[in-house]
Coordinates of C-alpha atoms in Angstrom, one line a residue:
Chain A
M1 CA 64.5 108.9 94.8
E2 CA 68.3 108.2 95.1
N3 CA 67.5 106.0 98.1
L4 CA 65.1 103.9 96.0
L5 CA 67.6 103.6 93.2
S6 CA 70.2 102.4 95.6
I7 CA 67.9 99.8 97.1
F8 CA 67.0 98.6 93.6
V9 CA 70.7 98.1 92.6
N10 CA 71.4 96.7 96.0
S11 CA 68.7 94.0 95.8
A12 CA 69.2 93.2 92.1
L13 CA 73.0 93.0 91.8
I14 CA 75.0 93.6 95.0
G15 CA 72.9 91.6 97.4
N16 CA 71.5 89.3 94.7
I17 CA 69.0 87.2 96.7
L18 CA 70.1 84.0 94.9
L19 CA 73.8 84.4 94.4
A20 CA 74.7 86.4 97.5
Y21 CA 72.1 85.0 100.0
F22 CA 71.5 81.6 98.3
L23 CA 67.8 81.7 98.7
G24 CA 65.4 80.0 96.4
M25 CA 67.9 77.4 95.3
C26 CA 65.5 74.5 94.8
S27 CA 63.5 75.6 91.9
Y28 CA 66.5 77.5 90.5
L29 CA 68.5 74.2 90.3
S30 CA 65.7 72.1 88.9
V31 CA 64.0 74.4 86.3
S32 CA 67.1 76.0 84.8
K33 CA 67.2 73.6 81.8
N34 CA 66.2 76.0 79.0
L35 CA 65.8 79.7 78.5
Q36 CA 62.1 79.7 77.8
T37 CA 61.0 77.8 81.0
S38 CA 63.4 79.6 83.3
L39 CA 62.4 83.0 81.9
G40 CA 58.8 82.0 82.6
L41 CA 59.5 80.9 86.1
G42 CA 61.7 84.0 86.7
L43 CA 58.9 86.3 85.6
A44 CA 56.4 84.4 87.7
V45 CA 58.7 84.8 90.8
T46 CA 59.4 88.4 90.0
F47 CA 55.6 89.1 89.7
V48 CA 54.8 87.2 92.9
M49 CA 57.6 88.9 94.8
T50 CA 56.7 92.4 93.6
I51 CA 53.1 92.0 94.9
T52 CA 53.6 89.9 98.0
T53 CA 56.5 91.9 99.6
P54 CA 54.5 95.2 99.8
V55 CA 51.3 93.3 100.7
N56 CA 53.2 91.6 103.5
W57 CA 54.5 95.0 104.5
L58 CA 50.9 96.2 104.9
V59 CA 50.0 93.0 106.8
Y60 CA 52.9 93.4 109.1
H61 CA 52.6 97.1 109.8
Y62 CA 48.8 97.2 110.2
L63 CA 48.2 93.8 111.9
L64 CA 51.2 92.2 113.3
A65 CA 53.9 94.6 114.5
P66 CA 53.9 95.6 118.2
G67 CA 51.3 98.3 118.5
A68 CA 50.1 97.9 114.9
L69 CA 46.6 97.2 116.0
A70 CA 46.2 100.7 117.5
W71 CA 43.6 101.5 114.9
A72 CA 41.4 98.7 116.4
R73 CA 41.9 100.1 119.9
L74 CA 44.3 97.3 120.8
P75 CA 47.6 99.3 121.2
D76 CA 49.3 96.7 123.4
T77 CA 48.9 93.7 121.2
D78 CA 52.0 92.2 119.6
L79 CA 51.1 89.6 117.0
S80 CA 54.5 89.5 115.3
F81 CA 55.0 85.9 116.2
L82 CA 52.4 85.2 113.5
K83 CA 54.4 86.7 110.7
L84 CA 55.8 83.5 109.2
V85 CA 52.3 82.0 109.0
L86 CA 50.6 85.1 107.6
F87 CA 53.4 85.9 105.1
I88 CA 53.2 82.4 103.7
A89 CA 49.4 82.7 103.5
T90 CA 49.7 85.9 101.4
I91 CA 52.3 84.3 99.2
A92 CA 50.2 81.1 98.7
G93 CA 47.2 83.2 97.7
M94 CA 49.2 85.2 95.2
V95 CA 50.6 82.0 93.7
Q96 CA 47.2 80.6 93.2
V97 CA 46.3 83.7 91.1
V98 CA 49.4 83.5 89.1
E99 CA 48.9 79.8 88.5
M100 CA 45.4 80.3 87.2
V101 CA 46.5 83.1 84.9
I102 CA 49.4 81.0 83.4
D103 CA 47.1 78.0 83.1
R104 CA 44.6 80.1 81.2
Y105 CA 47.0 81.9 78.9
S106 CA 50.1 79.8 78.3
Q107 CA 49.6 76.1 78.5
A108 CA 53.1 75.4 77.3
L109 CA 54.7 77.4 80.1
Y110 CA 52.3 75.8 82.6
N111 CA 53.4 72.3 81.5
G112 CA 57.0 73.3 81.4
L113 CA 57.0 74.6 85.0
G114 CA 55.0 71.6 86.3
V115 CA 55.1 71.2 90.0
F116 CA 57.5 74.1 90.4
L117 CA 54.7 76.6 89.8
P118 CA 52.7 75.8 92.9
L119 CA 56.0 75.3 94.7
I120 CA 56.8 79.0 94.2
T121 CA 54.7 79.2 97.4
V122 CA 57.6 77.7 99.3
N123 CA 60.3 79.4 97.3
C124 CA 62.5 80.7 100.1
A125 CA 63.5 83.7 98.1
I126 CA 60.0 85.1 98.3
L127 CA 59.6 84.5 102.0
G128 CA 63.1 85.7 102.5
A129 CA 62.4 89.0 100.8
S130 CA 59.4 89.5 103.1
L131 CA 61.4 88.7 106.2
F132 CA 64.4 90.9 105.2
M133 CA 62.0 93.7 104.5
V134 CA 60.9 93.5 108.2
E135 CA 64.5 93.2 109.4
R136 CA 65.8 96.2 107.4
R137 CA 62.9 98.4 108.5
Y138 CA 62.1 99.6 105.0
D139 CA 59.1 101.9 104.5
F140 CA 56.3 101.0 102.0
W141 CA 57.8 102.3 98.8
E142 CA 61.3 101.0 99.7
T143 CA 59.7 97.6 100.2
A144 CA 58.0 97.7 96.9
V145 CA 61.2 98.5 95.1
Y146 CA 63.1 96.0 97.2
G147 CA 60.6 93.2 96.2
F148 CA 60.8 94.1 92.5
G149 CA 64.6 94.3 92.6
S150 CA 65.0 91.0 94.4
G151 CA 62.7 89.4 91.9
L152 CA 64.7 90.8 89.0
G153 CA 67.9 89.6 90.6
W154 CA 66.5 86.1 90.9
L155 CA 65.3 86.3 87.3
L156 CA 68.8 87.4 86.1
A157 CA 70.4 84.6 88.0
I158 CA 68.1 81.8 86.7
V159 CA 68.2 83.1 83.1
A160 CA 72.1 83.2 83.2
M161 CA 72.1 79.7 84.7
S162 CA 69.8 78.3 82.1
T163 CA 71.9 79.6 79.2
V164 CA 75.1 78.4 80.9
M165 CA 73.6 75.0 81.3
Q166 CA 72.6 75.1 77.6
K167 CA 76.2 75.8 76.7
L168 CA 77.3 72.9 78.9
R169 CA 75.0 70.4 77.3
Y170 CA 77.9 68.9 75.4
A171 CA 80.1 69.0 78.5
D172 CA 81.6 65.7 79.5
V173 CA 80.9 65.9 83.3
P174 CA 82.3 63.0 85.5
A175 CA 79.6 60.5 86.3
G176 CA 79.5 61.5 90.0
L177 CA 78.8 65.1 89.2
H178 CA 75.9 64.7 86.8
G179 CA 72.8 66.7 87.6
F180 CA 72.9 68.6 90.8
G181 CA 76.6 68.2 91.4
I182 CA 77.6 70.2 88.4
R183 CA 74.8 72.7 88.9
M184 CA 76.1 73.4 92.4
I185 CA 79.6 74.0 91.0
V186 CA 78.3 76.3 88.3
T187 CA 76.3 78.2 90.9
G188 CA 79.3 78.6 93.1
L189 CA 81.4 79.9 90.2
M190 CA 78.6 82.3 89.2
A191 CA 78.4 83.5 92.8
M192 CA 82.2 84.2 92.7
A193 CA 81.8 86.3 89.5
F194 CA 78.8 88.2 91.1
M195 CA 81.2 89.2 93.9
L196 CA 82.1 91.9 91.3
F197 CA 79.6 94.2 92.9
S198 CA 80.1 93.3 96.6
G199 CA 81.6 96.3 98.4
I200 CA 79.8 99.0 96.4
T201 CA 78.2 101.3 98.8
L202 CA 75.4 103.5 97.5
Chain B
M1 CA 116.0 60.7 60.1
N2 CA 115.3 63.4 62.6
P3 CA 116.5 62.3 66.1
I4 CA 113.4 63.7 67.8
Q5 CA 111.1 61.7 65.5
N6 CA 113.3 58.6 66.1
F7 CA 112.8 59.0 69.8
F8 CA 109.0 59.3 69.5
D9 CA 108.8 56.4 67.1
K10 CA 110.8 54.2 69.5
Q11 CA 108.5 55.1 72.5
R12 CA 105.3 54.7 70.7
K13 CA 104.9 51.0 71.2
H14 CA 104.8 51.4 75.0
F15 CA 101.8 53.7 74.7
E16 CA 99.8 51.8 72.2
P17 CA 96.9 49.5 73.5
G18 CA 98.6 46.6 75.3
G19 CA 101.8 48.5 76.0
R20 CA 103.0 48.9 79.5
L21 CA 102.2 52.6 79.6
A22 CA 99.0 52.4 77.7
P23 CA 96.9 54.5 80.3
W24 CA 99.3 57.4 79.7
E25 CA 98.7 57.5 76.0
P26 CA 97.3 61.1 76.1
F27 CA 100.5 62.3 77.6
Y28 CA 102.5 60.8 74.7
E29 CA 100.1 62.3 72.2
A30 CA 100.5 65.7 73.7
M31 CA 104.3 65.6 73.8
E32 CA 104.4 64.4 70.3
R33 CA 102.1 67.2 69.2
V34 CA 104.4 69.8 70.7
F35 CA 106.9 68.8 68.0
F36 CA 104.9 67.4 65.1
A37 CA 101.5 67.8 63.6
S38 CA 99.1 65.1 64.4
P39 CA 99.3 62.2 61.8
E40 CA 95.7 61.4 62.4
T41 CA 93.1 62.3 59.7
S42 CA 89.4 62.4 60.2
P43 CA 88.0 59.1 58.8
Q44 CA 84.8 60.6 57.4
A45 CA 83.4 63.8 56.0
P46 CA 83.5 66.8 56.6
H47 CA 87.2 67.1 56.1
C48 CA 88.5 70.3 57.6
R49 CA 91.2 71.8 55.5
D50 CA 92.0 74.8 57.7
S51 CA 95.5 74.4 59.2
L52 CA 94.4 76.4 62.3
S53 CA 93.9 73.5 64.6
V54 CA 93.5 73.9 68.4
Q55 CA 97.2 73.1 68.8
R56 CA 98.3 75.9 66.4
Y57 CA 95.7 78.3 67.7
M58 CA 97.0 77.9 71.3
M59 CA 100.6 78.0 70.3
L60 CA 100.1 81.3 68.5
V61 CA 98.6 82.8 71.7
I62 CA 101.6 81.5 73.7
I63 CA 104.0 83.1 71.2
M64 CA 102.4 86.4 71.6
V65 CA 102.4 86.1 75.4
L66 CA 106.1 85.3 75.6
P67 CA 107.2 88.9 75.1
C68 CA 105.1 89.9 78.1
L69 CA 106.7 87.1 80.1
L70 CA 110.2 88.2 79.2
F71 CA 109.4 91.8 80.0
G72 CA 107.9 90.7 83.3
I73 CA 111.1 88.9 84.1
Y74 CA 113.2 91.9 83.3
N75 CA 110.8 94.2 85.1
A76 CA 110.9 92.1 88.3
G77 CA 114.7 92.3 88.3
Y78 CA 114.7 95.9 87.4
Q79 CA 112.4 96.9 90.2
S80 CA 114.4 94.8 92.8
F81 CA 117.6 96.6 92.0
K82 CA 115.9 99.9 91.8
A83 CA 114.3 99.4 95.2
A84 CA 117.7 98.5 96.7
G85 CA 119.2 101.6 95.1
Q86 CA 121.7 99.7 93.0
S87 CA 122.4 99.6 89.4
A88 CA 123.2 96.5 87.3
D89 CA 123.4 95.5 83.7
V90 CA 120.5 94.1 81.8
W91 CA 121.7 90.5 82.1
T92 CA 122.0 90.6 85.9
M93 CA 118.5 92.1 86.1
L94 CA 117.1 89.4 83.8
W95 CA 118.8 86.7 85.7
F96 CA 117.6 88.0 89.0
G97 CA 114.1 88.5 87.6
A98 CA 114.1 85.0 86.3
K99 CA 114.8 83.7 89.7
I100 CA 111.7 85.5 91.0
V101 CA 109.4 84.8 88.1
M102 CA 110.3 81.5 86.6
P103 CA 109.5 79.4 89.6
L104 CA 105.9 80.7 89.5
V105 CA 105.7 79.9 85.8
I106 CA 107.2 76.4 86.3
I107 CA 104.9 75.6 89.2
S108 CA 102.0 76.8 87.2
Y109 CA 103.0 74.5 84.4
I110 CA 103.7 71.5 86.6
F111 CA 100.4 71.7 88.4
G112 CA 98.2 72.8 85.5
F113 CA 99.7 70.3 83.1
G114 CA 99.8 67.6 85.8
W115 CA 96.0 67.9 86.5
E116 CA 95.4 67.8 82.7
I117 CA 97.5 64.6 82.4
I118 CA 95.7 63.0 85.4
F119 CA 92.2 63.8 84.1
S120 CA 93.0 62.8 80.5
A121 CA 94.5 59.5 81.6
V122 CA 91.5 58.7 83.9
R123 CA 88.8 60.1 81.7
K124 CA 90.4 59.0 78.4
H125 CA 90.2 62.3 76.6
P126 CA 93.2 63.7 74.7
I127 CA 95.3 66.4 76.4
S128 CA 94.5 69.8 74.9
E129 CA 96.9 72.6 74.3
G130 CA 94.5 74.9 76.1
V131 CA 96.1 74.1 79.4
F132 CA 99.4 75.5 78.1
V133 CA 97.8 78.9 77.6
S134 CA 96.0 78.9 80.9
A135 CA 99.2 77.9 82.7
M136 CA 101.0 80.7 81.0
L137 CA 98.5 83.4 81.5
F138 CA 97.8 82.6 85.1
P139 CA 101.3 83.4 86.6
L140 CA 101.4 86.6 84.5
T141 CA 98.5 87.9 86.4
L142 CA 100.1 87.3 89.8
P143 CA 102.3 89.8 91.7
P144 CA 105.9 88.7 91.6
T145 CA 106.0 87.8 95.3
T146 CA 103.1 85.4 95.3
P147 CA 104.1 82.4 97.5
W148 CA 104.7 79.3 95.4
W149 CA 102.1 77.3 97.2
Q150 CA 99.5 79.9 96.4
A151 CA 100.3 79.7 92.7
A152 CA 100.0 75.9 92.9
I153 CA 96.6 76.2 94.6
G154 CA 95.3 78.8 92.2
I155 CA 96.2 77.1 89.0
S156 CA 94.9 73.8 90.4
F157 CA 91.5 75.4 91.2
G158 CA 91.4 77.1 87.8
V159 CA 92.2 74.0 85.8
V160 CA 90.2 71.4 87.9
I161 CA 87.1 73.4 88.9
G162 CA 87.2 75.9 86.1
K163 CA 87.7 73.4 83.3
E164 CA 88.3 69.7 83.9
V165 CA 85.0 69.0 85.8
F166 CA 83.2 70.1 82.6
G167 CA 85.3 67.8 80.4
G168 CA 88.3 69.8 79.4
T169 CA 89.2 72.5 77.0
G170 CA 86.3 73.8 74.9
R171 CA 83.6 72.7 77.3
N172 CA 84.1 75.2 80.2
F173 CA 82.2 78.4 80.5
L174 CA 84.7 80.5 82.5
N175 CA 88.2 81.4 81.6
P176 CA 90.3 78.9 83.7
A177 CA 93.3 81.2 84.3
L178 CA 91.0 84.0 85.6
T179 CA 89.0 81.5 87.7
G180 CA 92.2 80.5 89.5
R181 CA 93.2 84.1 89.8
A182 CA 89.8 85.1 91.3
F183 CA 90.0 82.2 93.7
L184 CA 93.3 83.3 95.0
Y185 CA 92.0 86.9 95.2
F186 CA 89.1 85.8 97.5
A187 CA 91.0 83.2 99.4
Y188 CA 94.1 85.2 100.2
P189 CA 92.9 88.8 100.0
V190 CA 95.8 90.2 102.0
Q191 CA 98.4 89.3 99.4
M192 CA 96.3 89.9 96.3
S193 CA 94.3 93.0 96.9
G194 CA 95.8 95.0 94.0
D195 CA 96.2 98.3 95.7
A196 CA 99.8 97.7 96.6
V197 CA 102.3 95.5 94.9
W198 CA 105.4 93.8 96.4
I199 CA 108.9 94.0 95.2
V200 CA 111.6 91.6 96.1
V201 CA 114.6 93.6 97.4
C202 CA 118.0 92.4 96.8
Q203 CA 121.6 93.2 97.9
N204 CA 124.3 91.9 95.7
G205 CA 122.0 89.5 94.2
N206 CA 120.7 88.0 97.4
R207 CA 117.3 88.6 98.9
I208 CA 117.6 90.8 102.0
V209 CA 114.0 92.0 102.5
D210 CA 111.3 89.7 101.3
A211 CA 109.1 92.5 100.1
I212 CA 108.4 96.1 100.2
S213 CA 105.2 97.5 98.9
S214 CA 104.3 100.5 96.8
A215 CA 101.0 101.9 95.6
T216 CA 100.0 100.8 92.2
P217 CA 98.6 103.3 89.7
L218 CA 95.1 102.1 90.4
A219 CA 95.5 102.9 94.1
V220 CA 97.1 106.3 93.3
A221 CA 94.2 107.2 91.0
S222 CA 91.5 106.1 93.4
T223 CA 92.8 107.9 96.5
V224 CA 93.6 111.3 95.0
K225 CA 92.7 114.2 97.3
A226 CA 89.7 116.2 96.2
S227 CA 91.9 119.2 95.3
G228 CA 94.1 117.5 92.8
T229 CA 93.5 115.7 89.6
A230 CA 94.1 112.0 89.0
E231 CA 96.6 112.7 86.2
T232 CA 98.9 115.0 88.2
A233 CA 98.7 112.6 91.1
L234 CA 99.8 109.7 88.8
T235 CA 102.6 111.8 87.4
Q236 CA 103.8 112.8 90.8
A237 CA 103.8 109.2 92.0
G238 CA 106.1 108.5 89.0
Y239 CA 103.6 107.1 86.7
S240 CA 103.9 109.3 83.7
I241 CA 102.1 108.3 80.5
Q242 CA 105.4 107.0 79.1
T243 CA 106.1 104.8 82.2
L244 CA 102.6 103.4 82.1
F245 CA 102.9 102.7 78.4
I246 CA 106.3 101.0 78.5
G247 CA 105.4 99.3 81.8
L248 CA 108.6 99.7 83.9
Y249 CA 106.8 99.9 87.2
P250 CA 105.9 97.4 89.9
D251 CA 102.7 95.5 88.9
S252 CA 101.5 92.0 88.1
I253 CA 104.3 90.1 86.3
G254 CA 103.0 90.3 82.8
A255 CA 100.4 93.0 82.9
S256 CA 102.4 96.2 83.2
S257 CA 103.5 96.7 79.6
V258 CA 100.8 98.2 77.5
V259 CA 102.9 98.4 74.4
L260 CA 103.6 94.6 74.4
C261 CA 99.9 93.9 75.0
I262 CA 99.0 96.1 72.0
I263 CA 101.5 94.3 69.8
G264 CA 100.2 91.0 70.9
A265 CA 96.6 91.9 70.4
V266 CA 97.2 93.4 66.9
V267 CA 99.2 90.3 65.8
L268 CA 96.5 88.0 67.1
M269 CA 93.8 89.9 65.4
I270 CA 95.7 89.8 62.1
W271 CA 96.2 86.1 62.4
G272 CA 92.5 85.7 63.1
V273 CA 93.0 84.2 66.5
A274 CA 91.6 87.1 68.6
S275 CA 88.3 88.6 67.7
Y276 CA 88.7 92.3 66.8
R277 CA 85.1 92.8 67.6
I278 CA 85.6 91.9 71.3
I279 CA 88.8 94.1 71.6
L280 CA 87.2 97.1 70.0
G281 CA 84.1 96.6 72.0
D282 CA 86.2 96.6 75.2
I283 CA 87.9 99.8 74.3
F284 CA 84.6 101.5 73.3
G285 CA 83.2 100.4 76.7
V286 CA 86.0 101.9 78.7
L287 CA 86.1 105.2 76.8
S288 CA 82.3 105.8 76.7
V289 CA 81.8 105.1 80.4
G290 CA 85.0 107.1 81.1
Y291 CA 83.6 110.1 79.2
L292 CA 80.2 109.7 80.7
L293 CA 81.8 110.0 84.2
N294 CA 83.7 113.0 83.0
L295 CA 80.4 114.6 82.1
L296 CA 78.9 113.7 85.5
A297 CA 81.9 115.0 87.4
N298 CA 81.4 118.2 89.4
D299 CA 83.4 120.0 92.1
G300 CA 82.3 117.7 94.9
S301 CA 83.0 114.4 93.1
M302 CA 86.1 112.3 93.3
P303 CA 89.0 113.4 90.9
Y304 CA 88.8 109.8 89.6
F305 CA 85.6 110.8 87.9
S306 CA 87.2 113.4 85.8
M307 CA 90.3 111.4 84.9
N308 CA 91.0 111.2 81.2
P309 CA 89.4 107.9 80.1
W310 CA 92.4 106.9 78.1
Y311 CA 94.2 106.5 81.4
H312 CA 91.9 103.7 82.2
L313 CA 93.4 101.8 79.3
L314 CA 96.9 102.4 80.6
I315 CA 96.7 101.6 84.3
G316 CA 96.1 98.2 85.8
G317 CA 95.5 95.1 83.9
T318 CA 93.2 96.4 81.2
A319 CA 95.5 96.0 78.3
F320 CA 96.6 92.5 79.3
G321 CA 93.0 91.4 80.0
F322 CA 91.6 92.9 76.8
A323 CA 94.3 91.4 74.6
F324 CA 94.5 87.9 76.1
M325 CA 91.6 87.2 78.4
T326 CA 88.5 88.7 76.8
T327 CA 89.4 87.1 73.5
D328 CA 89.5 83.5 74.9
P329 CA 87.5 81.7 72.3
V330 CA 85.8 79.3 74.7
S331 CA 84.3 81.6 77.2
A332 CA 83.5 84.5 74.8
P333 CA 80.3 84.5 72.8
D334 CA 80.3 82.9 69.3
T335 CA 78.1 85.3 67.4
H336 CA 79.4 88.6 66.0
A337 CA 76.7 90.9 67.5
A338 CA 77.1 89.3 70.9
R339 CA 80.9 89.8 70.7
W340 CA 80.4 93.6 70.4
V341 CA 78.0 93.7 73.3
Y342 CA 80.2 91.3 75.4
G343 CA 83.3 93.5 74.8
Y344 CA 81.5 96.7 75.5
L345 CA 80.0 95.5 78.8
I346 CA 83.4 94.2 80.0
G347 CA 85.0 97.6 79.3
A348 CA 82.1 99.5 80.9
L349 CA 82.0 97.3 84.0
T350 CA 85.7 97.6 84.5
V351 CA 85.5 101.3 84.7
I352 CA 82.4 101.3 86.9
I353 CA 84.0 98.8 89.4
R354 CA 87.2 100.8 89.5
V355 CA 85.5 104.1 90.2
F356 CA 82.6 103.0 92.4
N357 CA 83.7 99.9 94.2
P358 CA 86.1 100.7 97.0
A359 CA 86.6 97.0 97.7
F360 CA 88.3 96.3 94.4
P361 CA 90.9 98.6 93.0
E362 CA 90.9 96.6 89.8
G363 CA 87.7 95.5 88.1
I364 CA 88.8 93.8 84.9
M365 CA 89.3 90.3 86.3
L366 CA 85.8 90.0 87.8
A367 CA 84.2 92.0 84.9
I368 CA 85.5 89.3 82.5
L369 CA 84.3 86.5 84.7
F370 CA 80.9 88.2 85.1
M371 CA 80.5 88.6 81.4
N372 CA 81.6 85.0 80.8
I373 CA 78.5 84.0 82.6
F374 CA 76.3 86.1 80.4
A375 CA 78.1 85.2 77.1
P376 CA 75.7 82.3 76.4
L377 CA 72.7 84.5 77.0
L378 CA 74.1 87.2 74.6
D379 CA 74.5 84.5 72.0
Q380 CA 71.0 83.2 72.4
I381 CA 69.6 86.8 72.2
A382 CA 71.7 87.4 69.1
V383 CA 70.3 84.3 67.4
K384 CA 66.7 85.1 68.4
V385 CA 67.0 88.6 66.9
K386 CA 68.5 87.2 63.7
L387 CA 65.7 84.7 63.4
K388 CA 63.1 87.4 63.9
K389 CA 64.5 89.4 61.0
R390 CA 64.3 86.4 58.7
I391 CA 61.5 86.6 56.2
A392 CA 58.9 83.9 57.0
N393 CA 59.3 80.9 54.8
V394 CA 56.0 80.9 52.9

């Protein structure tokens, strides 16, 4: 239990997947214009991550890892070179489901997210969580907590970013820094403040 | 007529449109406003009748920070003579301390104000007095032996990246002084770590050793052996409650004296410059988390857990940060409810980082920056909650 708690805090705050590993930047930078949309995208990413990371764990440990196919009497097969392709396939399938649900129940959010909703498929944070989970040799429940925590960390970052950008809407930014320039600077400053937690060992 | 006004009247023509110094008009404006209230009136309604302009607001803060600066100067001199084992009268100490501290303050002003002038000349916005406060607070958070070039880099980063790229005072979202300080902290961790502080040692008024280091109260409290208590360890290291309260121990230039910070905070609160909600929230945060840790403490845990939470308010930069940094009107939230939460979380995070994070002995700097990020979110939540409570307009 303590272990799970530490993984949760680690993934949500200390090793925030966005502000410590800088994964999933593209949609973070483009969608963080207002609280409602970014909260929607953040929840969608959290949802997808919470589901796909454990599913990918199952895929990896029962299909791909060296010796994983022992249950099919193929103990010598090593399919781990397929993990990128299969992980993405799982994520894409999940995103399809989420997209249909949002389209059905919240048209406003669907329009607000626009192309970034299908693009969650290639959100590096989600693939990153799946790959990190393999690297760090988490077991199933650790992976589930890790996926959820990383998603929440991403949500926290994009929500904070969107409110900061709202506060900055009257800012007088030099012409050369309009748009992405100032967003990158804000992200950097936010990452500096998030260093608050770096160094905590649980 | 007043000679100062005469002087400004004579110079004005150079800075008016068409004059030979016309691009530097903001500089003239700012210098004039140091001495006189602005003659400009707003051309159309609403006409604000409150005399608390940004200029006066910022000047009040500077006035309340000055005692901390003076004490810091005296303390720097006092610690030097004490470390050298010599005694001297107050004026010698002040003079020696001024030679250590004033260059940092002057450099901070030259660079901070310099960037503000450049940006306001190029980008045609008026110079704001906010930079005077940032450039005053920044050196006070530094150890006395900070190299001059580091002070210059730190304040430049704080003013340019922390503020000017967003369009100047009032448009930034992080506290510029703390942004510069945090930048130095991560860029030059060896000199800035906060577990040891350097004292300039002198012999007959000349520097003989550049620096010796001694453990700060924070380092003492976090490294107590499991058998002792944090309070006794602090007292044994020479940090009794009285010393910590008065502030005659080696620390950041301006942050050591709790009593001066309290005076500053109270006066600013009475004047309406500092928000009492934020400061009280800060204190509640520290005390509640401190007591919670006391409850959690058992025989196996660090003595830091069971330290009396009031000590957290005395050691390190808590008093200075609470009085002058958390109350920064730009980076703090604007709604009352959000201010309470903002203050509370800063206090709570400060204690949590101090106790749990071995990488940072002091947590207040990054706790404030961290909550600056979430200040707009707290505001939005506060507004949303308020709107929900409103009776529907039928």
